[in-house]
Amino acid sequence: MNRIVNVIEEILKSEFEHTIVVTHGNLLSLLVIKFNKDFGFEDWKNLIYKCVVQLHRL
């Protein structure tokens, strides 16, 4: 989880307005769990093959 979180933190520090990160479901799940503690096993099981998650800067 630390590696993907570090990548996202570096992206957020950049001056790019929009960035696309492409990954597999397990790594995506770890990233979502970092920002949404309610995301669990059932949510992971329900991920579809082409899943899109959008994060926003606060």
XYZ file of N, CA, C and O in Angstrom:
232
model
N 0.832 -1.189 0.000
C 0.000 0.000 0.000
C 0.875 1.251 0.000
O 0.530 2.241 -0.653
N 1.984 1.204 0.709
C 2.836 2.394 0.791
C 3.313 2.855 -0.574
O 3.383 4.060 -0.835
N 3.635 1.913 -1.466
C 4.145 2.310 -2.780
C 3.103 3.056 -3.603
O 3.397 4.100 -4.194
N 1.869 2.548 -3.635
C 0.845 3.238 -4.429
C 0.463 4.568 -3.783
O 0.238 5.558 -4.470
N 0.432 4.618 -2.463
C 0.111 5.878 -1.781
C 1.197 6.909 -2.064
O 0.900 8.077 -2.324
N 2.454 6.477 -2.054
C 3.547 7.404 -2.382
C 3.418 7.945 -3.799
O 3.663 9.127 -4.043
N 3.047 7.091 -4.730
C 2.848 7.527 -6.117
C 1.748 8.582 -6.178
O 1.909 9.639 -6.802
N 0.629 8.321 -5.528
C -0.496 9.270 -5.548
C -0.106 10.573 -4.868
O -0.439 11.661 -5.356
N 0.621 10.499 -3.762
C 1.053 11.727 -3.083
C 1.963 12.557 -3.980
O 1.862 13.783 -4.007
N 2.842 11.912 -4.741
C 3.702 12.638 -5.676
C 2.876 13.288 -6.782
O 3.147 14.415 -7.181
N 1.877 12.582 -7.260
C 1.001 13.145 -8.286
C 0.276 14.374 -7.738
O 0.170 15.404 -8.405
N -0.210 14.266 -6.502
C -0.937 15.390 -5.909
C -0.049 16.605 -5.683
O -0.532 17.734 -5.689
N 1.245 16.388 -5.497
C 2.188 17.500 -5.326
C 2.510 18.175 -6.659
O 2.981 19.305 -6.681
N 2.275 17.463 -7.744
C 2.614 18.010 -9.056
C 1.643 19.126 -9.437
O 0.627 19.331 -8.778
N 1.967 19.810 -10.496
C 1.121 20.907 -10.940
C 0.140 20.484 -12.022
O -0.580 21.317 -12.559
N 0.111 19.184 -12.324
C -0.836 18.692 -13.323
C -2.256 18.797 -12.792
O -2.515 18.501 -11.629
N -3.154 19.222 -13.644
C -4.550 19.342 -13.225
C -5.241 17.983 -13.238
O -6.069 17.691 -12.381
N -4.911 17.147 -14.219
C -5.529 15.825 -14.348
C -4.436 14.783 -14.576
O -3.479 15.034 -15.314
N -4.588 13.635 -13.956
C -3.648 12.526 -14.127
C -4.436 11.232 -14.167
O -5.392 11.062 -13.413
N -4.020 10.324 -15.027
C -4.637 8.994 -15.090
C -3.624 7.984 -14.590
O -2.469 7.977 -15.031
N -4.051 7.134 -13.673
C -3.222 6.044 -13.167
C -3.939 4.750 -13.533
O -5.114 4.578 -13.237
N -3.222 3.848 -14.172
C -3.791 2.571 -14.580
C -3.151 1.477 -13.729
O -1.927 1.436 -13.590
N -3.974 0.603 -13.154
C -3.457 -0.441 -12.281
C -4.398 -1.642 -12.292
O -5.429 -1.625 -12.950
N -4.068 -2.639 -11.527
C -4.918 -3.825 -11.403
C -5.812 -3.693 -10.167
O -5.604 -2.819 -9.318
N -6.798 -4.544 -10.076
C -7.821 -4.439 -9.032
C -7.308 -4.504 -7.612
O -7.789 -3.785 -6.734
N -6.334 -5.373 -7.348
C -5.839 -5.483 -5.977
C -5.153 -4.205 -5.520
O -5.372 -3.727 -4.406
N -4.323 -3.641 -6.373
C -3.641 -2.404 -6.017
C -4.636 -1.252 -5.921
O -4.542 -0.410 -5.028
N -5.597 -1.232 -6.815
C -6.655 -0.219 -6.758
C -7.401 -0.313 -5.428
O -7.678 0.693 -4.788
N -7.693 -1.517 -5.000
C -8.388 -1.720 -3.727
C -7.574 -1.177 -2.562
O -8.115 -0.531 -1.663
N -6.271 -1.437 -2.564
C -5.421 -0.917 -1.490
C -5.446 0.603 -1.461
O -5.481 1.213 -0.387
N -5.449 1.211 -2.626
C -5.500 2.672 -2.697
C -6.827 3.193 -2.168
O -6.861 4.138 -1.378
N -7.913 2.581 -2.572
C -9.231 3.033 -2.119
C -9.354 2.873 -0.604
O -9.877 3.750 0.082
N -8.849 1.760 -0.062
C -8.911 1.527 1.387
C -8.191 2.640 2.142
O -8.629 3.057 3.210
N -7.105 3.141 1.587
C -6.355 4.217 2.239
C -7.228 5.452 2.446
O -7.152 6.126 3.465
N -8.094 5.744 1.479
C -8.911 6.948 1.542
C -10.343 6.677 1.993
O -11.072 7.608 2.315
N -10.759 5.414 1.986
C -12.128 5.055 2.383
C -12.066 3.764 3.187
O -12.070 2.678 2.630
N -12.012 3.898 4.501
C -11.863 2.738 5.382
C -13.066 1.804 5.328
O -12.986 0.668 5.779
N -14.186 2.251 4.775
C -15.384 1.407 4.676
C -15.312 0.422 3.515
O -16.133 -0.481 3.414
N -14.352 0.592 2.627
C -14.192 -0.294 1.477
C -13.681 -1.634 1.989
O -12.658 -1.713 2.656
N -14.406 -2.709 1.697
C -14.032 -4.007 2.239
C -14.008 -5.111 1.208
O -14.021 -4.876 -0.005
N -13.991 -6.336 1.710
C -13.873 -7.513 0.862
C -15.005 -7.606 -0.151
O -14.774 -7.895 -1.319
N -16.229 -7.366 0.273
C -17.372 -7.438 -0.651
C -17.244 -6.389 -1.752
O -17.569 -6.657 -2.906
N -16.761 -5.211 -1.395
C -16.540 -4.173 -2.407
C -15.484 -4.625 -3.409
O -15.637 -4.442 -4.618
N -14.414 -5.224 -2.907
C -13.363 -5.734 -3.781
C -13.915 -6.804 -4.728
O -13.634 -6.792 -5.915
N -14.729 -7.712 -4.172
C -15.308 -8.780 -4.986
C -16.207 -8.226 -6.083
O -16.336 -8.827 -7.145
N -16.832 -7.092 -5.835
C -17.778 -6.514 -6.778
C -17.129 -5.594 -7.815
O -17.831 -5.043 -8.661
N -15.801 -5.418 -7.742
C -15.134 -4.616 -8.769
C -15.326 -5.282 -10.123
O -15.222 -6.496 -10.247
N -15.605 -4.484 -11.109
C -15.753 -5.024 -12.452
C -14.416 -4.910 -13.185
O -13.503 -4.217 -12.741
N -14.321 -5.582 -14.315
C -13.063 -5.623 -15.061
C -12.570 -4.222 -15.419
O -11.410 -3.916 -15.252
N -13.444 -3.389 -15.902
C -13.057 -2.018 -16.263
C -13.662 -1.071 -15.244
O -14.764 -0.576 -15.401
N -12.931 -0.850 -14.195
C -13.414 -0.041 -13.074
C -12.686 1.307 -13.094
O -11.491 1.378 -13.333
N -13.416 2.367 -12.812
C -12.834 3.697 -12.741
C -13.108 4.276 -11.352
O -14.243 4.242 -10.874
N -12.054 4.766 -10.726
C -12.181 5.430 -9.439
C -11.652 6.831 -9.622
O -10.572 7.035 -10.179
N -12.404 7.807 -9.164
C -11.976 9.201 -9.321
C -11.672 9.772 -7.948
O -12.489 9.697 -7.039
N -10.475 10.338 -7.811
C -10.066 11.005 -6.580
C -10.014 12.505 -6.827
O -9.646 12.948 -7.915
N -10.358 13.270 -5.819
C -10.340 14.721 -5.932
C -9.425 15.309 -4.848
O -9.399 14.818 -3.735
N -8.741 16.357 -5.200
C -7.951 17.094 -4.201
C -8.892 17.886 -3.314
O -9.868 18.449 -3.781
N -8.576 17.926 -2.060
C -9.380 18.745 -1.134
C -8.642 19.990 -0.762
O -7.478 20.107 -0.791
